[in-house]
PDB file of C-alpha atoms in Angstrom:
ATOM      1  CA  UNK P 100     -12.325   8.164   0.484  1.00  0.00           C
ATOM      2  CA  UNK P 101     -10.557   6.141  -2.195  1.00  0.00           C
ATOM      3  CA  UNK P 102      -7.657   7.697  -4.046  1.00  0.00           C
ATOM      4  CA  UNK P 103      -6.253   5.599  -6.888  1.00  0.00           C
ATOM      5  CA  UNK P 104      -2.779   5.928  -8.290  1.00  0.00           C
ATOM      6  CA  UNK P 105      -0.152   3.545  -9.514  1.00  0.00           C
ATOM      7  CA  UNK P 106       3.156   3.952  -7.747  1.00  0.00           C
ATOM      8  CA  UNK P 107       6.423   2.827  -9.296  1.00  0.00           C
ATOM      9  CA  UNK P 108       9.144   1.682  -6.924  1.00  0.00           C
ATOM     10  CA  UNK P 109      12.158   0.918  -9.109  1.00  0.00           C
ATOM     11  CA  UNK P 110      14.873   0.891  -6.460  1.00  0.00           C
ATOM     12  CA  UNK P 111      18.598   0.776  -7.045  1.00  0.00           C
ATOM     13  CA  UNK P 112      21.351   1.948  -4.693  1.00  0.00           C
ATOM     14  CA  UNK P 113      19.014   4.534  -3.122  1.00  0.00           C
ATOM     15  CA  UNK P 114      15.539   4.879  -1.687  1.00  0.00           C
ATOM     16  CA  UNK P 115      13.458   5.870  -4.731  1.00  0.00           C
ATOM     17  CA  UNK P 116      10.034   5.640  -3.119  1.00  0.00           C
ATOM     18  CA  UNK P 117       7.260   6.336  -5.639  1.00  0.00           C
ATOM     19  CA  UNK P 118       9.723   5.857  -8.497  1.00  0.00           C
ATOM     20  CA  UNK P 119      12.250   8.611  -8.009  1.00  0.00           C
ATOM     21  CA  UNK P 120      12.205  12.384  -8.151  1.00  0.00           C
ATOM     22  CA  UNK P 121       9.163  12.361 -10.433  1.00  0.00           C
ATOM     23  CA  UNK P 122       7.436   9.071  -9.753  1.00  0.00           C
ATOM     24  CA  UNK P 123       4.843   7.308 -11.814  1.00  0.00           C
ATOM     25  CA  UNK P 124       2.176   8.768  -9.534  1.00  0.00           C
ATOM     26  CA  UNK P 125       2.929  12.139 -11.187  1.00  0.00           C
ATOM     27  CA  UNK P 126       3.117  10.930 -14.776  1.00  0.00           C
ATOM     28  CA  UNK P 127       0.430  11.046 -17.433  1.00  0.00           C
ATOM     29  CA  UNK P 128      -1.233   7.707 -18.103  1.00  0.00           C
ATOM     30  CA  UNK P 129      -3.087   7.161 -21.386  1.00  0.00           C
ATOM     31  CA  UNK P 130      -6.450   5.390 -21.539  1.00  0.00           C
ATOM     32  CA  UNK P 131      -6.061   2.640 -24.129  1.00  0.00           C
ATOM     33  CA  UNK P 132      -9.321   0.754 -23.617  1.00  0.00           C
ATOM     34  CA  UNK P 133     -12.527   0.969 -21.623  1.00  0.00           C
ATOM     35  CA  UNK P 134     -15.859  -0.766 -21.196  1.00  0.00           C
ATOM     36  CA  UNK P 135     -18.881  -0.278 -18.935  1.00  0.00           C
ATOM     37  CA  UNK P 136     -17.034  -2.219 -16.211  1.00  0.00           C
ATOM     38  CA  UNK P 137     -13.326  -1.571 -16.775  1.00  0.00           C
ATOM     39  CA  UNK P 138     -10.675   0.900 -17.868  1.00  0.00           C
ATOM     40  CA  UNK P 139      -7.056   0.257 -18.878  1.00  0.00           C
ATOM     41  CA  UNK P 140      -4.247   2.806 -18.677  1.00  0.00           C
ATOM     42  CA  UNK P 141      -0.808   2.693 -20.306  1.00  0.00           C
ATOM     43  CA  UNK P 142       2.470   4.327 -19.318  1.00  0.00           C
ATOM     44  CA  UNK P 143       5.857   4.104 -21.071  1.00  0.00           C
ATOM     45  CA  UNK P 144       8.997   4.788 -19.048  1.00  0.00           C
ATOM     46  CA  UNK P 145      11.836   5.514 -21.490  1.00  0.00           C
ATOM     47  CA  UNK P 146      14.754   4.611 -19.242  1.00  0.00           C
ATOM     48  CA  UNK P 147      13.715   7.436 -16.962  1.00  0.00           C
ATOM     49  CA  UNK P 148      15.983   8.709 -14.168  1.00  0.00           C
ATOM     50  CA  UNK P 149      18.859   6.488 -15.221  1.00  0.00           C
ATOM     51  CA  UNK P 150      17.268   3.062 -14.926  1.00  0.00           C
ATOM     52  CA  UNK P 151      18.208   0.544 -17.612  1.00  0.00           C
ATOM     53  CA  UNK P 152      15.728  -0.331 -20.324  1.00  0.00           C
ATOM     54  CA  UNK P 153      12.344   0.977 -21.355  1.00  0.00           C
ATOM     55  CA  UNK P 154       9.353  -0.220 -19.339  1.00  0.00           C
ATOM     56  CA  UNK P 155       5.789  -0.370 -20.649  1.00  0.00           C
ATOM     57  CA  UNK P 156       3.040  -0.829 -18.075  1.00  0.00           C
ATOM     58  CA  UNK P 157      -0.692  -1.449 -18.376  1.00  0.00           C
ATOM     59  CA  UNK P 158      -2.978  -0.941 -15.371  1.00  0.00           C
ATOM     60  CA  UNK P 159      -6.576  -2.192 -15.511  1.00  0.00           C
ATOM     61  CA  UNK P 160      -9.314  -1.378 -12.998  1.00  0.00           C
ATOM     62  CA  UNK P 161     -12.483  -3.477 -13.283  1.00  0.00           C
ATOM     63  CA  UNK P 162     -15.643  -3.900 -11.230  1.00  0.00           C
ATOM     64  CA  UNK P 163     -18.063  -6.817 -11.021  1.00  0.00           C
ATOM     65  CA  UNK P 164     -21.237  -7.797  -9.227  1.00  0.00           C
ATOM     66  CA  UNK P 165     -21.016  -8.405  -5.517  1.00  0.00           C
ATOM     67  CA  UNK P 166     -19.007  -5.289  -4.733  1.00  0.00           C
ATOM     68  CA  UNK P 167     -15.725  -6.427  -6.300  1.00  0.00           C
ATOM     69  CA  UNK P 168     -12.985  -4.116  -7.522  1.00  0.00           C
ATOM     70  CA  UNK P 169      -9.963  -5.708  -9.186  1.00  0.00           C
ATOM     71  CA  UNK P 170      -6.759  -4.067 -10.345  1.00  0.00           C
ATOM     72  CA  UNK P 171      -4.066  -5.726 -12.437  1.00  0.00           C
ATOM     73  CA  UNK P 172      -0.749  -4.329 -13.612  1.00  0.00           C
ATOM     74  CA  UNK P 173       1.331  -5.900 -16.370  1.00  0.00           C
ATOM     75  CA  UNK P 174       4.808  -4.502 -17.127  1.00  0.00           C
ATOM     76  CA  UNK P 175       7.428  -5.451 -19.703  1.00  0.00           C
ATOM     77  CA  UNK P 176      11.010  -4.220 -20.055  1.00  0.00           C
ATOM     78  CA  UNK P 177      13.432  -4.060 -22.975  1.00  0.00           C
ATOM     79  CA  UNK P 178      16.422  -4.739 -20.691  1.00  0.00           C
ATOM     80  CA  UNK P 179      16.950  -6.332 -17.304  1.00  0.00           C
ATOM     81  CA  UNK P 180      15.822  -3.760 -14.776  1.00  0.00           C
ATOM     82  CA  UNK P 181      14.386  -3.634 -11.228  1.00  0.00           C
ATOM     83  CA  UNK P 182      10.603  -3.269 -11.057  1.00  0.00           C
ATOM     84  CA  UNK P 183       8.289  -3.161  -8.066  1.00  0.00           C
ATOM     85  CA  UNK P 184       4.768  -1.809  -8.527  1.00  0.00           C
ATOM     86  CA  UNK P 185       1.913  -1.246  -6.138  1.00  0.00           C
ATOM     87  CA  UNK P 186      -1.373   0.614  -5.930  1.00  0.00           C
ATOM     88  CA  UNK P 187      -1.488   3.395  -3.362  1.00  0.00           C
ATOM     89  CA  UNK P 188      -5.103   3.646  -2.172  1.00  0.00           C
ATOM     90  CA  UNK P 189      -5.984   5.929   0.741  1.00  0.00           C
ATOM     91  CA  UNK P 190      -8.949   4.488   2.648  1.00  0.00           C
ATOM     92  CA  UNK P 191     -11.372   6.188   4.987  1.00  0.00           C
ATOM     93  CA  UNK P 192     -14.486   4.034   5.082  1.00  0.00           C
ATOM     94  CA  UNK P 193     -16.459   6.719   6.947  1.00  0.00           C
ATOM     95  CA  UNK P 194     -15.964   9.210   4.072  1.00  0.00           C
ATOM     96  CA  UNK P 195     -15.436  12.109   6.507  1.00  0.00           C
ATOM     97  CA  UNK P 196     -19.141  12.313   7.342  1.00  0.00           C
ATOM     98  CA  UNK P 197     -18.505  12.886  11.071  1.00  0.00           C
ATOM     99  CA  UNK P 198     -16.935  16.342  11.480  1.00  0.00           C
ATOM    100  CA  UNK P 199     -15.936  15.557  15.067  1.00  0.00           C
ATOM    101  CA  UNK P 200     -13.756  12.566  14.105  1.00  0.00           C
ATOM    102  CA  UNK P 201     -12.227  12.186  10.658  1.00  0.00           C
ATOM    103  CA  UNK P 202      -9.425   9.766  11.558  1.00  0.00           C
ATOM    104  CA  UNK P 203      -9.159   6.047  10.843  1.00  0.00           C
ATOM    105  CA  UNK P 204      -7.990   5.140  14.366  1.00  0.00           C
ATOM    106  CA  UNK P 205     -11.284   3.363  15.105  1.00  0.00           C
ATOM    107  CA  UNK P 206     -11.158   1.345  11.869  1.00  0.00           C
ATOM    108  CA  UNK P 207     -10.583  -2.362  12.426  1.00  0.00           C
ATOM    109  CA  UNK P 208      -7.565  -3.932  10.703  1.00  0.00           C
ATOM    110  CA  UNK P 209      -6.537  -7.560  10.262  1.00  0.00           C
ATOM    111  CA  UNK P 210      -3.338  -8.664   8.490  1.00  0.00           C
ATOM    112  CA  UNK P 211      -2.260 -12.269   7.914  1.00  0.00           C
ATOM    113  CA  UNK P 212       1.365 -11.625   8.844  1.00  0.00           C
ATOM    114  CA  UNK P 213       3.632 -12.479  11.764  1.00  0.00           C
ATOM    115  CA  UNK P 214       6.622 -10.326  10.814  1.00  0.00           C
ATOM    116  CA  UNK P 215       7.501  -6.883   9.492  1.00  0.00           C
ATOM    117  CA  UNK P 216      10.610  -5.605   7.740  1.00  0.00           C
ATOM    118  CA  UNK P 217      13.063  -3.791  10.025  1.00  0.00           C
ATOM    119  CA  UNK P 218      14.082  -0.374   8.690  1.00  0.00           C
ATOM    120  CA  UNK P 219      16.400   2.475   9.605  1.00  0.00           C
ATOM    121  CA  UNK P 220      15.423   6.086  10.320  1.00  0.00           C
ATOM    122  CA  UNK P 221      15.036   6.713   6.566  1.00  0.00           C
ATOM    123  CA  UNK P 222      12.631   3.764   6.181  1.00  0.00           C
ATOM    124  CA  UNK P 223      15.286   1.776   4.301  1.00  0.00           C
ATOM    125  CA  UNK P 224      15.347  -1.964   5.149  1.00  0.00           C
ATOM    126  CA  UNK P 225      18.286  -3.111   7.264  1.00  0.00           C
ATOM    127  CA  UNK P 226      17.905  -6.855   6.562  1.00  0.00           C
ATOM    128  CA  UNK P 227      16.282  -8.427   9.637  1.00  0.00           C
ATOM    129  CA  UNK P 228      12.597  -9.037  10.234  1.00  0.00           C
ATOM    130  CA  UNK P 229      10.704  -8.073  13.372  1.00  0.00           C
ATOM    131  CA  UNK P 230       8.355 -10.668  14.837  1.00  0.00           C
ATOM    132  CA  UNK P 231       4.977  -9.199  15.724  1.00  0.00           C
ATOM    133  CA  UNK P 232       5.196 -11.061  19.018  1.00  0.00           C
ATOM    134  CA  UNK P 233       8.078 -11.522  21.433  1.00  0.00           C
ATOM    135  CA  UNK P 234       9.275 -15.137  20.864  1.00  0.00           C
ATOM    136  CA  UNK P 235      10.596 -15.435  24.420  1.00  0.00           C
ATOM    137  CA  UNK P 236       7.570 -14.179  26.324  1.00  0.00           C
ATOM    138  CA  UNK P 237       4.736 -14.348  23.817  1.00  0.00           C
ATOM    139  CA  UNK P 238       3.213 -10.851  24.197  1.00  0.00           C
ATOM    140  CA  UNK P 239       2.305  -9.238  20.920  1.00  0.00           C
ATOM    141  CA  UNK P 240       3.844  -5.991  19.717  1.00  0.00           C
ATOM    142  CA  UNK P 241       1.926  -3.038  18.208  1.00  0.00           C
ATOM    143  CA  UNK P 242       2.531  -4.632  14.778  1.00  0.00           C
ATOM    144  CA  UNK P 243       0.353  -7.634  15.610  1.00  0.00           C
ATOM    145  CA  UNK P 244      -2.856  -7.525  13.573  1.00  0.00           C
ATOM    146  CA  UNK P 245      -3.194 -11.280  13.094  1.00  0.00           C
ATOM    147  CA  UNK P 246      -6.330 -10.968  15.217  1.00  0.00           C
ATOM    148  CA  UNK P 247      -8.287  -7.875  14.306  1.00  0.00           C
ATOM    149  CA  UNK P 248      -7.934  -4.796  16.406  1.00  0.00           C
ATOM    150  CA  UNK P 249      -8.603  -1.113  15.970  1.00  0.00           C
ATOM    151  CA  UNK P 250      -5.755   0.692  14.244  1.00  0.00           C
ATOM    152  CA  UNK P 251      -5.472   2.978  17.242  1.00  0.00           C
ATOM    153  CA  UNK P 252      -5.756   0.238  19.858  1.00  0.00           C
ATOM    154  CA  UNK P 253      -2.089   0.541  20.843  1.00  0.00           C
ATOM    155  CA  UNK P 254      -1.511   4.026  19.521  1.00  0.00           C
ATOM    156  CA  UNK P 255       0.656   5.159  22.434  1.00  0.00           C
ATOM    157  CA  UNK P 256       3.104   2.365  21.544  1.00  0.00           C
ATOM    158  CA  UNK P 257       3.572   3.511  17.957  1.00  0.00           C
ATOM    159  CA  UNK P 258       5.802   6.521  18.576  1.00  0.00           C
ATOM    160  CA  UNK P 259       8.851   6.432  16.272  1.00  0.00           C
ATOM    161  CA  UNK P 260       8.094   3.052  14.664  1.00  0.00           C
ATOM    162  CA  UNK P 261       7.192   4.804  11.390  1.00  0.00           C
ATOM    163  CA  UNK P 262      10.278   7.013  11.657  1.00  0.00           C
ATOM    164  CA  UNK P 263      11.767   9.506  14.118  1.00  0.00           C
ATOM    165  CA  UNK P 264       9.023  11.685  15.582  1.00  0.00           C
ATOM    166  CA  UNK P 265       6.321   9.794  13.685  1.00  0.00           C
ATOM    167  CA  UNK P 266       3.341   8.231  15.423  1.00  0.00           C
ATOM    168  CA  UNK P 267       1.500   5.421  13.689  1.00  0.00           C
ATOM    169  CA  UNK P 268       2.440   2.878  11.043  1.00  0.00           C
ATOM    170  CA  UNK P 269       4.409   2.961   7.806  1.00  0.00           C
ATOM    171  CA  UNK P 270       5.669  -0.597   7.719  1.00  0.00           C
ATOM    172  CA  UNK P 271       5.933  -3.610   5.423  1.00  0.00           C
ATOM    173  CA  UNK P 272       4.267  -6.781   6.700  1.00  0.00           C
ATOM    174  CA  UNK P 273       5.322 -10.096   5.110  1.00  0.00           C
ATOM    175  CA  UNK P 274       2.351 -12.384   4.578  1.00  0.00           C
ATOM    176  CA  UNK P 275       2.446 -15.779   6.263  1.00  0.00           C
ATOM    177  CA  UNK P 276       0.626 -17.469   3.371  1.00  0.00           C
ATOM    178  CA  UNK P 277      -0.148 -17.052  -0.296  1.00  0.00           C
ATOM    179  CA  UNK P 278      -3.024 -14.579  -0.393  1.00  0.00           C
ATOM    180  CA  UNK P 279      -4.031 -15.055  -4.034  1.00  0.00           C
ATOM    181  CA  UNK P 280      -7.140 -17.069  -3.170  1.00  0.00           C
ATOM    182  CA  UNK P 281      -7.734 -15.960   0.398  1.00  0.00           C
ATOM    183  CA  UNK P 282      -7.991 -12.727   2.330  1.00  0.00           C
ATOM    184  CA  UNK P 283      -4.646 -11.237   3.294  1.00  0.00           C
ATOM    185  CA  UNK P 284      -5.843  -7.922   4.736  1.00  0.00           C
ATOM    186  CA  UNK P 285      -9.235  -6.754   5.993  1.00  0.00           C
ATOM    187  CA  UNK P 286     -10.379  -3.273   6.965  1.00  0.00           C
ATOM    188  CA  UNK P 287     -13.767  -2.218   8.289  1.00  0.00           C
ATOM    189  CA  UNK P 288     -15.565   0.526  10.177  1.00  0.00           C
ATOM    190  CA  UNK P 289     -18.303   0.022  12.745  1.00  0.00           C
ATOM    191  CA  UNK P 290     -19.455   3.593  12.146  1.00  0.00           C
ATOM    192  CA  UNK P 291     -20.258   3.233   8.432  1.00  0.00           C
ATOM    193  CA  UNK P 292     -20.611  -0.539   8.426  1.00  0.00           C
ATOM    194  CA  UNK P 293     -18.389  -0.831   5.350  1.00  0.00           C
ATOM    195  CA  UNK P 294     -15.829  -3.631   5.091  1.00  0.00           C
ATOM    196  CA  UNK P 295     -13.200  -4.398   2.463  1.00  0.00           C
ATOM    197  CA  UNK P 296     -11.367  -7.744   2.186  1.00  0.00           C
ATOM    198  CA  UNK P 297      -8.207  -7.768   0.094  1.00  0.00           C
ATOM    199  CA  UNK P 298      -6.538 -10.673  -1.695  1.00  0.00           C
ATOM    200  CA  UNK P 299      -3.398 -10.388  -3.815  1.00  0.00           C
ATOM    201  CA  UNK P 300      -0.650 -12.232  -5.665  1.00  0.00           C
ATOM    202  CA  UNK P 301       1.945 -10.169  -3.797  1.00  0.00           C
ATOM    203  CA  UNK P 302       3.942 -11.454  -0.780  1.00  0.00           C
ATOM    204  CA  UNK P 303       3.755  -8.312   1.368  1.00  0.00           C
ATOM    205  CA  UNK P 304       1.650  -5.314   2.306  1.00  0.00           C
ATOM    206  CA  UNK P 305       2.596  -1.782   3.323  1.00  0.00           C
ATOM    207  CA  UNK P 306       0.299  -0.145   5.862  1.00  0.00           C
ATOM    208  CA  UNK P 307       0.697   3.626   6.170  1.00  0.00           C
ATOM    209  CA  UNK P 308      -1.490   5.636   8.535  1.00  0.00           C
ATOM    210  CA  UNK P 309      -0.786   8.939   6.802  1.00  0.00           C
ATOM    211  CA  UNK P 310       1.311  10.783   9.352  1.00  0.00           C
ATOM    212  CA  UNK P 311       2.642  13.130   6.640  1.00  0.00           C
ATOM    213  CA  UNK P 312      -0.648  13.565   4.767  1.00  0.00           C
ATOM    214  CA  UNK P 313      -1.485  17.250   4.215  1.00  0.00           C
ATOM    215  CA  UNK P 314      -3.499  18.094   1.123  1.00  0.00           C
ATOM    216  CA  UNK P 315      -6.830  19.874   0.452  1.00  0.00           C
ATOM    217  CA  UNK P 316      -9.937  17.740   0.742  1.00  0.00           C
ATOM    218  CA  UNK P 317     -12.378  17.112  -2.060  1.00  0.00           C
ATOM    219  CA  UNK P 318     -15.546  19.217  -1.900  1.00  0.00           C
ATOM    220  CA  UNK P 319     -17.638  16.152  -0.971  1.00  0.00           C
ATOM    221  CA  UNK P 320     -15.383  15.662   2.058  1.00  0.00           C
ATOM    222  CA  UNK P 321     -15.672  19.252   3.292  1.00  0.00           C
ATOM    223  CA  UNK P 322     -12.880  20.801   1.236  1.00  0.00           C
ATOM    224  CA  UNK P 323     -11.043  22.602  -0.072  1.00  0.00           C
ATOM    225  CA  UNK P 324     -10.835  24.821   3.020  1.00  0.00           C
ATOM    226  CA  UNK P 325     -10.146  21.694   5.089  1.00  0.00           C
ATOM    227  CA  UNK P 326      -7.176  19.396   4.561  1.00  0.00           C
ATOM    228  CA  UNK P 327      -6.709  15.666   4.682  1.00  0.00           C
ATOM    229  CA  UNK P 328      -4.167  15.465   7.482  1.00  0.00           C
ATOM    230  CA  UNK P 329      -2.357  12.931   9.661  1.00  0.00           C
ATOM    231  CA  UNK P 330      -4.294   9.738  10.410  1.00  0.00           C
ATOM    232  CA  UNK P 331      -7.251  10.797   8.245  1.00  0.00           C
ATOM    233  CA  UNK P 332      -6.719   7.777   5.989  1.00  0.00           C
ATOM    234  CA  UNK P 333      -4.807   4.527   5.802  1.00  0.00           C
ATOM    235  CA  UNK P 334      -2.923   3.364   2.714  1.00  0.00           C
ATOM    236  CA  UNK P 335      -2.832  -0.414   2.234  1.00  0.00           C
ATOM    237  CA  UNK P 336      -0.386  -1.264  -0.545  1.00  0.00           C
ATOM    238  CA  UNK P 337       0.031  -4.824  -1.805  1.00  0.00           C
ATOM    239  CA  UNK P 338       3.663  -5.163  -2.810  1.00  0.00           C
ATOM    240  CA  UNK P 339       6.858  -7.169  -3.019  1.00  0.00           C
ATOM    241  CA  UNK P 340       9.567  -7.178  -0.373  1.00  0.00           C
ATOM    242  CA  UNK P 341      10.574  -3.528  -0.149  1.00  0.00           C
ATOM    243  CA  UNK P 342      14.051  -2.794  -1.514  1.00  0.00           C
ATOM    244  CA  UNK P 343      14.847  -6.487  -1.948  1.00  0.00           C
ATOM    245  CA  UNK P 344      17.299  -5.584  -4.713  1.00  0.00           C
ATOM    246  CA  UNK P 345      19.565  -4.099  -2.032  1.00  0.00           C
ATOM    247  CA  UNK P 346      18.935  -6.890   0.500  1.00  0.00           C
ATOM    248  CA  UNK P 347      20.358  -9.985  -1.253  1.00  0.00           C
ATOM    249  CA  UNK P 348      20.184 -12.129   1.890  1.00  0.00           C
ATOM    250  CA  UNK P 349      16.421 -12.388   1.355  1.00  0.00           C
ATOM    251  CA  UNK P 350      16.926 -14.262  -1.917  1.00  0.00           C
ATOM    252  CA  UNK P 351      14.149 -12.273  -3.624  1.00  0.00           C
ATOM    253  CA  UNK P 352      14.551 -11.487  -7.335  1.00  0.00           C
ATOM    254  CA  UNK P 353      13.008  -8.203  -8.470  1.00  0.00           C
ATOM    255  CA  UNK P 354      14.823  -7.985 -11.819  1.00  0.00           C
ATOM    256  CA  UNK P 355      12.656  -8.242 -14.927  1.00  0.00           C
ATOM    257  CA  UNK P 356      13.425  -8.112 -18.634  1.00  0.00           C
ATOM    258  CA  UNK P 357      12.648  -9.620 -22.036  1.00  0.00           C
ATOM    259  CA  UNK P 358      10.621 -12.791 -21.544  1.00  0.00           C
ATOM    260  CA  UNK P 359      10.267 -12.165 -17.810  1.00  0.00           C
ATOM    261  CA  UNK P 360       7.344  -9.826 -17.223  1.00  0.00           C
ATOM    262  CA  UNK P 361       6.052  -8.260 -14.030  1.00  0.00           C
ATOM    263  CA  UNK P 362       2.511  -9.160 -12.932  1.00  0.00           C
ATOM    264  CA  UNK P 363       0.567  -7.539 -10.089  1.00  0.00           C
ATOM    265  CA  UNK P 364      -3.016  -8.355  -9.128  1.00  0.00           C
ATOM    266  CA  UNK P 365      -5.223  -7.352  -6.207  1.00  0.00           C
ATOM    267  CA  UNK P 366      -8.944  -7.870  -5.541  1.00  0.00           C
ATOM    268  CA  UNK P 367     -11.010  -5.712  -3.158  1.00  0.00           C
ATOM    269  CA  UNK P 368     -14.285  -7.290  -1.999  1.00  0.00           C
ATOM    270  CA  UNK P 369     -16.719  -4.901  -0.323  1.00  0.00           C
ATOM    271  CA  UNK P 370     -19.449  -5.902   2.113  1.00  0.00           C
ATOM    272  CA  UNK P 371     -21.258  -4.600   5.183  1.00  0.00           C
ATOM    273  CA  UNK P 372     -20.687  -5.483   8.823  1.00  0.00           C
ATOM    274  CA  UNK P 373     -24.189  -4.503   9.982  1.00  0.00           C
TER     275      UNK P 373
END
């Protein structure tokens, strides 16, 4: 299962996940160009929901030989304004072919990151970072995917870390290295044998194991009488530091304007593990 949408995260003085009350994931995007291997969409945000300036964004999806999918987003603004874009893809590499187990808990995950952003009960960053391992004793925490492990390997330890009453992950990992020319995140399934390796120009990645997912399935996945529900997919979103505009101690600038454009790029390389 791959669901594509561009999410807009312009954040200012509140948590405006997905871009506000009506985020860019629920806006109409216009196709402005296409070829046998690519398609480009355009969206214009006319100072929507009180943000300064008008923002024009172009999102291009392209494919190439060798099982490569690449997405780029280019955004310009008429005034200085906060911009943070990502692509929200829900992955289930088994495509719901096993009716007895539709979750992604047996998928293998590897993330080149040794810290995650600490958040409050509303998923708003509080400033500190959480090390994926205890610096005093060395044991790793459930966040530690530097060496691959199944997503559900430490599932009983994930209660409440994605919010009160939530089990699983919905956290922002900060990459240890630049991932533009190397793999930052990998996901694969032994059941289907499909693997995806992800590289990006972004400094962080959000991993969300879909605790709140509840929407009818596509017909090819057994729907619409069945729903995609909690843990049926994992979203892996390449992004900037979440809510950095309200966390000045990080020293991260997410303000863009005339002559200072936003650029987002991520490459997905598909292969087989057996």
